[in-house]
PDB file of C-alpha atoms in Angstrom:
ATOM      1  CA  MET N  26      67.410 -56.703 -34.025  1.00 55.00           C
ATOM      2  CA  SER N  27      65.851 -53.444 -34.630  1.00 57.00           C
ATOM      3  CA  PHE N  28      62.965 -52.719 -37.257  1.00 54.00           C
ATOM      4  CA  GLU N  29      65.698 -51.289 -39.749  1.00 57.00           C
ATOM      5  CA  ASP N  30      67.935 -53.982 -39.568  1.00 59.00           C
ATOM      6  CA  ARG N  31      65.065 -56.563 -40.112  1.00 58.00           C
ATOM      7  CA  LEU N  32      64.109 -54.433 -43.124  1.00 53.00           C
ATOM      8  CA  GLY N  33      67.543 -54.216 -44.646  1.00 56.00           C
ATOM      9  CA  GLU N  34      67.893 -57.949 -44.171  1.00 60.00           C
ATOM     10  CA  LEU N  35      64.655 -58.621 -46.007  1.00 52.00           C
ATOM     11  CA  PHE N  36      65.713 -56.358 -48.805  1.00 51.00           C
ATOM     12  CA  ARG N  37      68.660 -57.979 -49.096  1.00 56.00           C
ATOM     13  CA  ASN N  38      67.648 -61.541 -49.297  1.00 54.00           C
ATOM     14  CA  GLU N  39      65.242 -60.398 -52.339  1.00 51.00           C
ATOM     15  CA  ASP N  40      66.378 -60.646 -55.835  1.00 50.00           C
ATOM     16  CA  PRO N  41      68.921 -57.600 -56.087  1.00 51.00           C
ATOM     17  CA  ARG N  42      67.673 -57.246 -59.817  1.00 52.00           C
ATOM     18  CA  ALA N  43      63.514 -57.460 -58.887  1.00 48.00           C
ATOM     19  CA  ALA N  44      62.194 -53.591 -59.414  1.00 50.00           C
ATOM     20  CA  GLY N  45      60.989 -52.068 -55.747  1.00 51.00           C
ATOM     21  CA  PRO N  46      61.965 -49.204 -53.448  1.00 54.00           C
ATOM     22  CA  GLU N  47      65.281 -48.700 -52.103  1.00 58.00           C
ATOM     23  CA  PRO N  48      65.954 -49.871 -48.304  1.00 52.00           C
ATOM     24  CA  ALA N  49      67.354 -46.891 -47.479  1.00 56.00           C
ATOM     25  CA  ALA N  50      64.488 -44.600 -48.513  1.00 58.00           C
ATOM     26  CA  VAL N  51      61.932 -47.398 -46.854  1.00 51.00           C
ATOM     27  CA  ILE N  52      64.145 -46.877 -43.446  1.00 54.00           C
ATOM     28  CA  ALA N  53      63.954 -43.141 -43.445  1.00 60.00           C
ATOM     29  CA  GLY N  54      60.515 -43.087 -43.965  1.00 60.00           C
ATOM     30  CA  ALA N  55      59.770 -45.459 -41.535  1.00 53.00           C
ATOM     31  CA  ARG N  56      61.998 -43.588 -39.336  1.00 62.00           C
ATOM     32  CA  ARG N  57      60.044 -40.175 -39.788  1.00 64.00           C
ATOM     33  CA  ARG N  58      56.307 -41.534 -39.695  1.00 61.00           C
ATOM     34  CA  ARG N  59      57.524 -43.086 -36.297  1.00 58.00           C
ATOM     35  CA  ALA N  60      58.734 -39.790 -34.973  1.00 57.00           C
ATOM     36  CA  ARG N  61      55.632 -38.073 -36.273  1.00 58.00           C
ATOM     37  CA  ARG N  62      53.570 -40.297 -34.178  1.00 55.00           C
ATOM     38  CA  ARG N  63      55.382 -39.598 -30.809  1.00 54.00           C
ATOM     39  CA  ALA N  64      55.271 -35.883 -31.707  1.00 51.00           C
ATOM     40  CA  GLY N  65      51.656 -36.412 -32.180  1.00 50.00           C
ATOM     41  CA  ALA N  66      50.998 -38.522 -28.721  1.00 49.00           C
ATOM     42  CA  GLY N  67      53.133 -35.500 -26.816  1.00 49.00           C
ATOM     43  CA  ALA N  68      51.279 -33.192 -27.920  1.00 44.00           C
ATOM     44  CA  ALA N  69      48.005 -34.572 -27.086  1.00 46.00           C
ATOM     45  CA  ALA N  70      49.168 -35.169 -23.912  1.00 45.00           C
ATOM     46  CA  LEU N  71      50.093 -31.734 -23.461  1.00 42.00           C
ATOM     47  CA  VAL N  72      46.360 -30.248 -24.228  1.00 40.00           C
ATOM     48  CA  VAL N  73      45.063 -32.958 -21.924  1.00 39.00           C
ATOM     49  CA  ALA N  74      47.416 -31.682 -19.416  1.00 42.00           C
ATOM     50  CA  LEU N  75      46.449 -27.592 -20.113  1.00 41.00           C
ATOM     51  CA  ILE N  76      42.805 -28.513 -19.826  1.00 42.00           C
ATOM     52  CA  CYS N  77      42.556 -30.287 -16.696  1.00 44.00           C
ATOM     53  CA  GLY N  78      45.118 -27.494 -15.493  1.00 45.00           C
ATOM     54  CA  ALA N  79      42.723 -25.003 -16.531  1.00 42.00           C
ATOM     55  CA  THR N  80      39.476 -26.734 -15.054  1.00 42.00           C
ATOM     56  CA  ALA N  81      41.618 -27.121 -11.771  1.00 40.00           C
ATOM     57  CA  VAL N  82      42.038 -23.225 -11.548  1.00 40.00           C
ATOM     58  CA  THR N  83      38.662 -22.368 -12.286  1.00 40.00           C
ATOM     59  CA  ALA N  84      37.400 -24.653  -9.933  1.00 38.00           C
ATOM     60  CA  GLY N  85      39.118 -23.517  -7.177  1.00 40.00           C
ATOM     61  CA  GLY N  86      38.009 -20.110  -7.608  1.00 41.00           C
ATOM     62  CA  GLY N  87      41.543 -18.256  -7.466  1.00 42.00           C
ATOM     63  CA  ARG N  88      43.688 -18.047 -11.022  1.00 43.00           C
ATOM     64  CA  PRO N  89      47.327 -17.240 -10.364  1.00 42.00           C
ATOM     65  CA  ALA N  90      49.282 -14.731 -12.268  1.00 43.00           C
ATOM     66  CA  GLY N  91      51.272 -17.110 -14.517  1.00 44.00           C
ATOM     67  CA  ASN N  92      48.234 -18.853 -15.735  1.00 48.00           C
ATOM     68  CA  ALA N  93      46.416 -15.916 -16.454  1.00 46.00           C
ATOM     69  CA  ALA N  94      46.353 -16.667 -20.554  1.00 45.00           C
ATOM     70  CA  ALA N  95      44.744 -20.238 -19.148  1.00 43.00           C
ATOM     71  CA  GLY N  96      42.564 -18.864 -17.229  1.00 45.00           C
ATOM     72  CA  ASN N  97      41.080 -16.758 -20.186  1.00 49.00           C
ATOM     73  CA  ALA N  98      40.849 -19.044 -22.340  1.00 43.00           C
ATOM     74  CA  THR N  99      38.339 -21.081 -19.876  1.00 45.00           C
ATOM     75  CA  ALA N 100      36.510 -18.079 -19.234  1.00 46.00           C
ATOM     76  CA  GLU N 101      35.838 -17.540 -22.777  1.00 47.00           C
ATOM     77  CA  LEU N 102      34.591 -20.975 -22.953  1.00 41.00           C
ATOM     78  CA  GLU N 103      32.315 -20.702 -19.808  1.00 48.00           C
ATOM     79  CA  ALA N 104      30.899 -17.656 -21.377  1.00 47.00           C
ATOM     80  CA  ALA N 105      30.294 -19.498 -24.735  1.00 45.00           C
ATOM     81  CA  SER N 106      28.680 -22.474 -23.024  1.00 45.00           C
ATOM     82  CA  ALA N 107      26.368 -20.563 -20.991  1.00 48.00           C
ATOM     83  CA  PRO N 108      22.694 -19.984 -21.769  1.00 47.00           C
ATOM     84  CA  SER N 109      21.964 -16.525 -23.151  1.00 46.00           C
ATOM     85  CA  THR N 110      20.191 -14.367 -19.943  1.00 45.00           C
ATOM     86  CA  GLY N 111      20.298 -11.019 -21.637  1.00 42.00           C
ATOM     87  CA  ALA N 112      21.545  -8.126 -19.240  1.00 40.00           C
ATOM     88  CA  ALA N 113      21.940 -10.330 -16.257  1.00 41.00           C
ATOM     89  CA  GLY N 114      24.016 -12.796 -18.142  1.00 41.00           C
ATOM     90  CA  SER N 115      27.644 -11.183 -16.689  1.00 41.00           C
ATOM     91  CA  THR N 116      26.584 -11.764 -13.352  1.00 43.00           C
ATOM     92  CA  GLY N 117      24.275 -15.153 -13.335  1.00 47.00           C
ATOM     93  CA  ALA N 118      21.536 -13.138 -11.772  1.00 48.00           C
ATOM     94  CA  ALA N 119      17.890 -13.030 -13.290  1.00 49.00           C
ATOM     95  CA  ALA N 120      16.543 -10.232 -14.849  1.00 49.00           C
ATOM     96  CA  PRO N 121      13.535  -8.471 -12.517  1.00 49.00           C
ATOM     97  CA  THR N 122      10.928  -9.350 -13.923  1.00 47.00           C
ATOM     98  CA  PRO N 123       9.017  -5.872 -14.660  1.00 46.00           C
ATOM     99  CA  THR N 124       6.089  -4.862 -12.485  1.00 46.00           C
ATOM    100  CA  GLY N 125       3.661  -2.293 -13.295  1.00 43.00           C
ATOM    101  CA  PRO N 126       2.644   1.251 -11.638  1.00 45.00           C
ATOM    102  CA  PRO N 127       2.187   0.974  -7.844  1.00 46.00           C
ATOM    103  CA  THR N 128      -0.991   0.758  -6.211  1.00 38.00           C
ATOM    104  CA  PRO N 129      -2.735   3.753  -6.069  1.00 39.00           C
ATOM    105  CA  SER N 130      -3.023   4.691  -2.093  1.00 33.00           C
ATOM    106  CA  SER N 131      -6.283   5.000  -0.318  1.00 36.00           C
ATOM    107  CA  THR N 132      -7.916   8.091  -0.237  1.00 41.00           C
ATOM    108  CA  PRO N 133      -7.697  10.603   2.598  1.00 50.00           C
ATOM    109  CA  THR N 134     -10.631   9.316   4.272  1.00 55.00           C
ATOM    110  CA  ALA N 135     -12.600   6.119   4.355  1.00 83.00           C
ATOM    111  CA  LEU N 136     -15.691   7.551   5.398  1.00 93.00           C
ATOM    112  CA  PRO N 137     -18.318   8.555   2.682  1.00 95.00           C
ATOM    113  CA  LEU N 138     -19.887  11.869   2.733  1.00 97.00           C
ATOM    114  CA  SER N 139     -22.817  13.221   5.119  1.00 98.00           C
ATOM    115  CA  PRO N 140     -25.887  12.412   2.814  1.00 98.00           C
ATOM    116  CA  VAL N 141     -27.383  15.344   2.497  1.00 97.00           C
ATOM    117  CA  ARG N 142     -31.473  15.727   3.425  1.00 97.00           C
ATOM    118  CA  GLN N 143     -32.845  18.772   1.715  1.00 97.00           C
ATOM    119  CA  VAL N 144     -36.396  19.775   3.550  1.00 97.00           C
ATOM    120  CA  ALA N 145     -39.238  22.442   3.196  1.00 98.00           C
ATOM    121  CA  PRO N 146     -38.903  25.228   6.118  1.00 97.00           C
ATOM    122  CA  GLY N 147     -40.452  24.067   9.068  1.00 96.00           C
ATOM    123  CA  GLU N 148     -40.866  20.537   7.645  1.00 97.00           C
ATOM    124  CA  LYS N 149     -40.627  18.119  10.890  1.00 96.00           C
ATOM    125  CA  ILE N 150     -37.875  15.271  10.815  1.00 97.00           C
ATOM    126  CA  LEU N 151     -38.482  12.389  12.653  1.00 96.00           C
ATOM    127  CA  VAL N 152     -34.905  11.613  14.102  1.00 96.00           C
ATOM    128  CA  THR N 153     -36.086   8.523  16.366  1.00 95.00           C
ATOM    129  CA  ASP N 154     -39.149   7.341  17.803  1.00 93.00           C
ATOM    130  CA  ASP N 155     -39.199  10.138  20.503  1.00 93.00           C
ATOM    131  CA  THR N 156     -37.226  12.871  18.683  1.00 94.00           C
ATOM    132  CA  ARG N 157     -37.752  15.297  15.873  1.00 95.00           C
ATOM    133  CA  ILE N 158     -36.379  18.520  14.162  1.00 97.00           C
ATOM    134  CA  TRP N 159     -37.116  20.972  11.872  1.00 97.00           C
ATOM    135  CA  PHE N 160     -35.265  23.981  10.640  1.00 98.00           C
ATOM    136  CA  THR N 161     -36.363  27.688   8.892  1.00 97.00           C
ATOM    137  CA  ALA N 162     -34.282  29.667   7.269  1.00 97.00           C
ATOM    138  CA  ASN N 163     -32.878  31.056  10.337  1.00 97.00           C
ATOM    139  CA  GLN N 164     -33.390  28.708  13.003  1.00 97.00           C
ATOM    140  CA  ARG N 165     -33.300  25.316  14.486  1.00 96.00           C
ATOM    141  CA  CYS N 166     -35.871  23.478  16.644  1.00 96.00           C
ATOM    142  CA  ASP N 167     -36.706  20.249  17.986  1.00 94.00           C
ATOM    143  CA  GLU N 168     -39.328  18.507  20.208  1.00 93.00           C
ATOM    144  CA  SER N 169     -39.370  15.048  22.495  1.00 93.00           C
ATOM    145  CA  ARG N 170     -42.071  12.595  22.872  1.00 92.00           C
ATOM    146  CA  ASP N 171     -43.421  12.046  26.398  1.00 90.00           C
ATOM    147  CA  SER N 172     -44.882   8.561  27.617  1.00 88.00           C
ATOM    148  CA  ASP N 173     -48.167   9.450  26.693  1.00 91.00           C
ATOM    149  CA  GLY N 174     -47.269  10.251  23.206  1.00 91.00           C
ATOM    150  CA  SER N 175     -47.571  14.037  23.534  1.00 93.00           C
ATOM    151  CA  TRP N 176     -44.836  15.877  22.289  1.00 93.00           C
ATOM    152  CA  HIS N 177     -43.092  18.830  24.246  1.00 89.00           C
ATOM    153  CA  THR N 178     -40.197  21.287  23.429  1.00 86.00           C
ATOM    154  CA  SER N 179     -37.042  19.871  24.459  1.00 79.00           C
ATOM    155  CA  PHE N 180     -34.293  23.078  23.903  1.00 84.00           C
ATOM    156  CA  GLY N 181     -36.656  25.016  21.954  1.00 86.00           C
ATOM    157  CA  CYS N 182     -35.759  27.020  18.517  1.00 94.00           C
ATOM    158  CA  ARG N 183     -32.121  28.716  18.694  1.00 95.00           C
ATOM    159  CA  ASP N 184     -31.400  31.680  16.219  1.00 97.00           C
ATOM    160  CA  VAL N 185     -28.419  31.651  13.882  1.00 97.00           C
ATOM    161  CA  ARG N 186     -28.307  35.144  13.688  1.00 96.00           C
ATOM    162  CA  SER N 187     -27.451  35.403  17.743  1.00 96.00           C
ATOM    163  CA  ASP N 188     -24.998  37.448  19.137  1.00 94.00           C
ATOM    164  CA  ASN N 189     -23.735  34.745  21.128  1.00 93.00           C
ATOM    165  CA  LEU N 190     -22.625  32.961  18.390  1.00 96.00           C
ATOM    166  CA  GLU N 191     -19.439  33.086  16.576  1.00 95.00           C
ATOM    167  CA  HIS N 192     -19.927  34.541  13.224  1.00 95.00           C
ATOM    168  CA  ASP N 193     -15.983  35.513  12.250  1.00 95.00           C
ATOM    169  CA  LYS N 194     -15.069  31.632  11.500  1.00 96.00           C
ATOM    170  CA  PRO N 195     -16.646  28.304  11.218  1.00 97.00           C
ATOM    171  CA  SER N 196     -17.880  27.015  13.845  1.00 98.00           C
ATOM    172  CA  VAL N 197     -19.987  23.998  15.130  1.00 98.00           C
ATOM    173  CA  TYR N 198     -22.695  23.819  17.739  1.00 97.00           C
ATOM    174  CA  THR N 199     -24.080  20.666  19.798  1.00 95.00           C
ATOM    175  CA  GLN N 200     -27.335  19.688  22.097  1.00 92.00           C
ATOM    176  CA  THR N 201     -27.796  15.883  22.575  1.00 91.00           C
ATOM    177  CA  SER N 202     -30.227  14.238  24.135  1.00 89.00           C
ATOM    178  CA  GLY N 203     -30.919  10.711  25.033  1.00 86.00           C
ATOM    179  CA  ASN N 204     -32.199   7.543  26.467  1.00 86.00           C
ATOM    180  CA  ARG N 205     -30.953   4.037  27.486  1.00 87.00           C
ATOM    181  CA  ASP N 206     -31.266   3.246  24.094  1.00 91.00           C
ATOM    182  CA  ARG N 207     -29.962   6.286  22.414  1.00 93.00           C
ATOM    183  CA  SER N 208     -28.616   9.619  22.286  1.00 95.00           C
ATOM    184  CA  VAL N 209     -29.387  12.443  19.507  1.00 95.00           C
ATOM    185  CA  VAL N 210     -27.260  14.989  18.751  1.00 96.00           C
ATOM    186  CA  ALA N 211     -29.042  17.308  16.478  1.00 95.00           C
ATOM    187  CA  SER N 212     -27.741  20.762  15.873  1.00 96.00           C
ATOM    188  CA  PHE N 213     -25.879  23.685  13.252  1.00 98.00           C
ATOM    189  CA  TYR N 214     -22.869  24.472  11.751  1.00 98.00           C
ATOM    190  CA  LEU N 215     -21.930  27.827  10.947  1.00 98.00           C
ATOM    191  CA  GLY N 216     -19.503  28.033   7.629  1.00 97.00           C
ATOM    192  CA  PRO N 217     -19.279  27.426   3.984  1.00 94.00           C
ATOM    193  CA  THR N 218     -20.866  24.311   2.904  1.00 92.00           C
ATOM    194  CA  PRO N 219     -18.870  20.899   4.470  1.00 97.00           C
ATOM    195  CA  ALA N 220     -18.836  17.640   2.602  1.00 97.00           C
ATOM    196  CA  ARG N 221     -18.667  15.825   6.278  1.00 98.00           C
ATOM    197  CA  ILE N 222     -19.857  16.303   9.580  1.00 98.00           C
ATOM    198  CA  VAL N 223     -18.889  13.770  12.055  1.00 98.00           C
ATOM    199  CA  ALA N 224     -19.341  12.884  15.406  1.00 98.00           C
ATOM    200  CA  PHE N 225     -16.293  10.807  17.499  1.00 98.00           C
ATOM    201  CA  PHE N 226     -17.378   9.068  20.475  1.00 96.00           C
ATOM    202  CA  ASP N 227     -14.665   6.629  22.022  1.00 95.00           C
ATOM    203  CA  GLY N 228     -12.230   7.254  18.744  1.00 92.00           C
ATOM    204  CA  LYS N 229     -15.346   6.007  16.938  1.00 96.00           C
ATOM    205  CA  PRO N 230     -16.590   8.090  13.640  1.00 97.00           C
ATOM    206  CA  THR N 231     -20.261   8.212  12.835  1.00 97.00           C
ATOM    207  CA  VAL N 232     -21.270  10.287  10.004  1.00 98.00           C
ATOM    208  CA  ALA N 233     -24.187  13.083  10.452  1.00 98.00           C
ATOM    209  CA  THR N 234     -26.984  13.890   8.140  1.00 98.00           C
ATOM    210  CA  ILE N 235     -26.592  17.158   6.745  1.00 98.00           C
ATOM    211  CA  VAL N 236     -30.037  19.332   6.883  1.00 98.00           C
ATOM    212  CA  THR N 237     -30.175  22.033   4.576  1.00 97.00           C
ATOM    213  CA  THR N 238     -33.812  23.969   3.677  1.00 97.00           C
ATOM    214  CA  ALA N 239     -34.682  27.201   1.396  1.00 97.00           C
ATOM    215  CA  GLY N 240     -33.482  30.612   3.096  1.00 96.00           C
ATOM    216  CA  MET N 241     -30.276  29.231   4.734  1.00 96.00           C
ATOM    217  CA  LYS N 242     -27.340  31.197   4.078  1.00 95.00           C
ATOM    218  CA  GLY N 243     -23.727  30.478   5.283  1.00 96.00           C
ATOM    219  CA  TRP N 244     -25.151  27.276   7.645  1.00 97.00           C
ATOM    220  CA  THR N 245     -26.114  24.240   7.762  1.00 97.00           C
ATOM    221  CA  GLY N 246     -27.997  22.153  10.161  1.00 98.00           C
ATOM    222  CA  TYR N 247     -27.350  18.192  10.935  1.00 98.00           C
ATOM    223  CA  TYR N 248     -28.310  15.159  13.440  1.00 98.00           C
ATOM    224  CA  VAL N 249     -26.390  11.879  13.777  1.00 98.00           C
ATOM    225  CA  VAL N 250     -27.744   8.874  16.235  1.00 97.00           C
ATOM    226  CA  LEU N 251     -25.443   6.929  18.689  1.00 97.00           C
ATOM    227  CA  PRO N 252     -25.470   4.620  21.491  1.00 94.00           C
ATOM    228  CA  PRO N 253     -26.287   5.818  24.588  1.00 93.00           C
ATOM    229  CA  MET N 254     -23.930   7.832  26.448  1.00 90.00           C
ATOM    230  CA  PRO N 255     -22.258   7.308  30.074  1.00 85.00           C
ATOM    231  CA  THR N 256     -23.656   9.555  32.725  1.00 78.00           C
ATOM    232  CA  GLY N 257     -21.293  12.066  34.886  1.00 65.00           C
ATOM    233  CA  ASP N 258     -20.224  10.735  38.268  1.00 65.00           C
ATOM    234  CA  PRO N 259     -19.939  14.714  40.194  1.00 62.00           C
ATOM    235  CA  SER N 260     -17.987  12.443  43.278  1.00 63.00           C
ATOM    236  CA  ALA N 261     -15.529  11.676  40.677  1.00 60.00           C
ATOM    237  CA  HIS N 262     -15.498  14.995  39.011  1.00 61.00           C
ATOM    238  CA  ARG N 263     -16.477  13.012  35.759  1.00 67.00           C
ATOM    239  CA  ARG N 264     -18.150  14.967  33.259  1.00 79.00           C
ATOM    240  CA  PRO N 265     -21.060  13.731  31.468  1.00 84.00           C
ATOM    241  CA  ALA N 266     -19.832  11.761  28.313  1.00 92.00           C
ATOM    242  CA  GLY N 267     -20.528  13.593  24.820  1.00 94.00           C
ATOM    243  CA  PRO N 268     -19.052  13.096  21.358  1.00 96.00           C
ATOM    244  CA  ALA N 269     -16.941  15.385  20.013  1.00 97.00           C
ATOM    245  CA  ILE N 270     -18.268  17.076  16.323  1.00 98.00           C
ATOM    246  CA  GLY N 271     -15.818  17.761  13.431  1.00 98.00           C
ATOM    247  CA  VAL N 272     -16.795  19.497  10.071  1.00 98.00           C
ATOM    248  CA  TYR N 273     -14.723  18.540   7.289  1.00 98.00           C
ATOM    249  CA  ASP N 274     -14.146  19.798   3.778  1.00 97.00           C
ATOM    250  CA  ALA N 275     -14.228  17.451   0.841  1.00 95.00           C
ATOM    251  CA  GLU N 276      -9.996  17.228   1.088  1.00 94.00           C
ATOM    252  CA  GLY N 277     -10.770  15.576   4.546  1.00 96.00           C
ATOM    253  CA  LYS N 278      -9.046  19.059   6.000  1.00 97.00           C
ATOM    254  CA  LEU N 279     -10.952  20.241   9.414  1.00 98.00           C
ATOM    255  CA  LEU N 280     -13.019  23.331   9.433  1.00 98.00           C
ATOM    256  CA  ALA N 281     -14.877  23.316  12.872  1.00 98.00           C
ATOM    257  CA  GLU N 282     -14.701  21.475  15.834  1.00 98.00           C
ATOM    258  CA  ASN N 283     -16.562  21.176  19.052  1.00 97.00           C
ATOM    259  CA  PRO N 284     -14.619  19.081  21.631  1.00 97.00           C
ATOM    260  CA  GLY N 285     -16.190  16.188  23.334  1.00 96.00           C
ATOM    261  CA  THR N 286     -15.572  13.834  26.375  1.00 95.00           C
ATOM    262  CA  ALA N 287     -14.542  10.293  26.157  1.00 94.00           C
ATOM    263  CA  SER N 288     -16.531   7.316  28.245  1.00 91.00           C
ATOM    264  CA  ASP N 289     -13.645   7.580  30.600  1.00 90.00           C
ATOM    265  CA  GLY N 290     -13.968  11.284  31.353  1.00 90.00           C
ATOM    266  CA  SER N 291     -10.724  12.246  29.087  1.00 93.00           C
ATOM    267  CA  ASP N 292     -11.042  14.739  26.532  1.00 95.00           C
ATOM    268  CA  GLU N 293     -12.507  13.697  23.169  1.00 96.00           C
ATOM    269  CA  ARG N 294     -11.408  15.592  19.600  1.00 97.00           C
ATOM    270  CA  ALA N 295     -11.878  15.255  15.914  1.00 97.00           C
ATOM    271  CA  PRO N 296      -8.751  14.685  14.147  1.00 97.00           C
ATOM    272  CA  GLN N 297      -7.565  17.646  11.475  1.00 96.00           C
ATOM    273  CA  ARG N 298      -7.362  15.297   8.812  1.00 95.00           C
ATOM    274  CA  LEU N 299      -9.648  12.221   8.105  1.00 92.00           C
TER     275      LEU N 299
END
């Protein structure tokens, strides 16, 4: 027996004169409520199916054309639930960390400027225990100590006004003396005041000391102490070794050069720029 039939029987058994709802109205209401419950359950099932289907499409990566609306809805839900990441949020990539200005590069040269030694005209400079030099307004002079302690002239004095020197362009000259312990290069440079005078031997640079004195015009003296130089080998046609001397301005540009000979007999050259 259906629910409606049973309900009608109950009403018929009651006193027909008692006050109460009409059986037909009660039955109709019951039918409407049951229909609504069925419709609600169906709608809930449809929503679950749609959500599951949209999730499956998202996880699979592809979105068929027929599911475009469901895909758009899923994308909106994902965007709403994702944490805010600023401008990079749309790609999921973290925004780049700001950095400061690039570290400045090093100066053109790591070598220090040549120290400048100002002396009185004719004042003797003891370069090593057995070598000393001096300068006047126009000359460079040197002498060496003998084993008995006396001093004698090595190269003598050289006049910078000599006609056998180059005066039409910057030029540097060398005079080298030494022993088994050290080598000394002491000479002069003709040209505008330099920032560095550097000796290069087997590629290693050594900064020389610049010497000035009263009355000098358009030239400076210099000296530098180096390790002992290998001697030449005439049988192998190998020249005596000696440093290359390079003269540089404040920007590290080569002004003048006097080439040398490396320890293996090859040419030693000063770089064009420091």
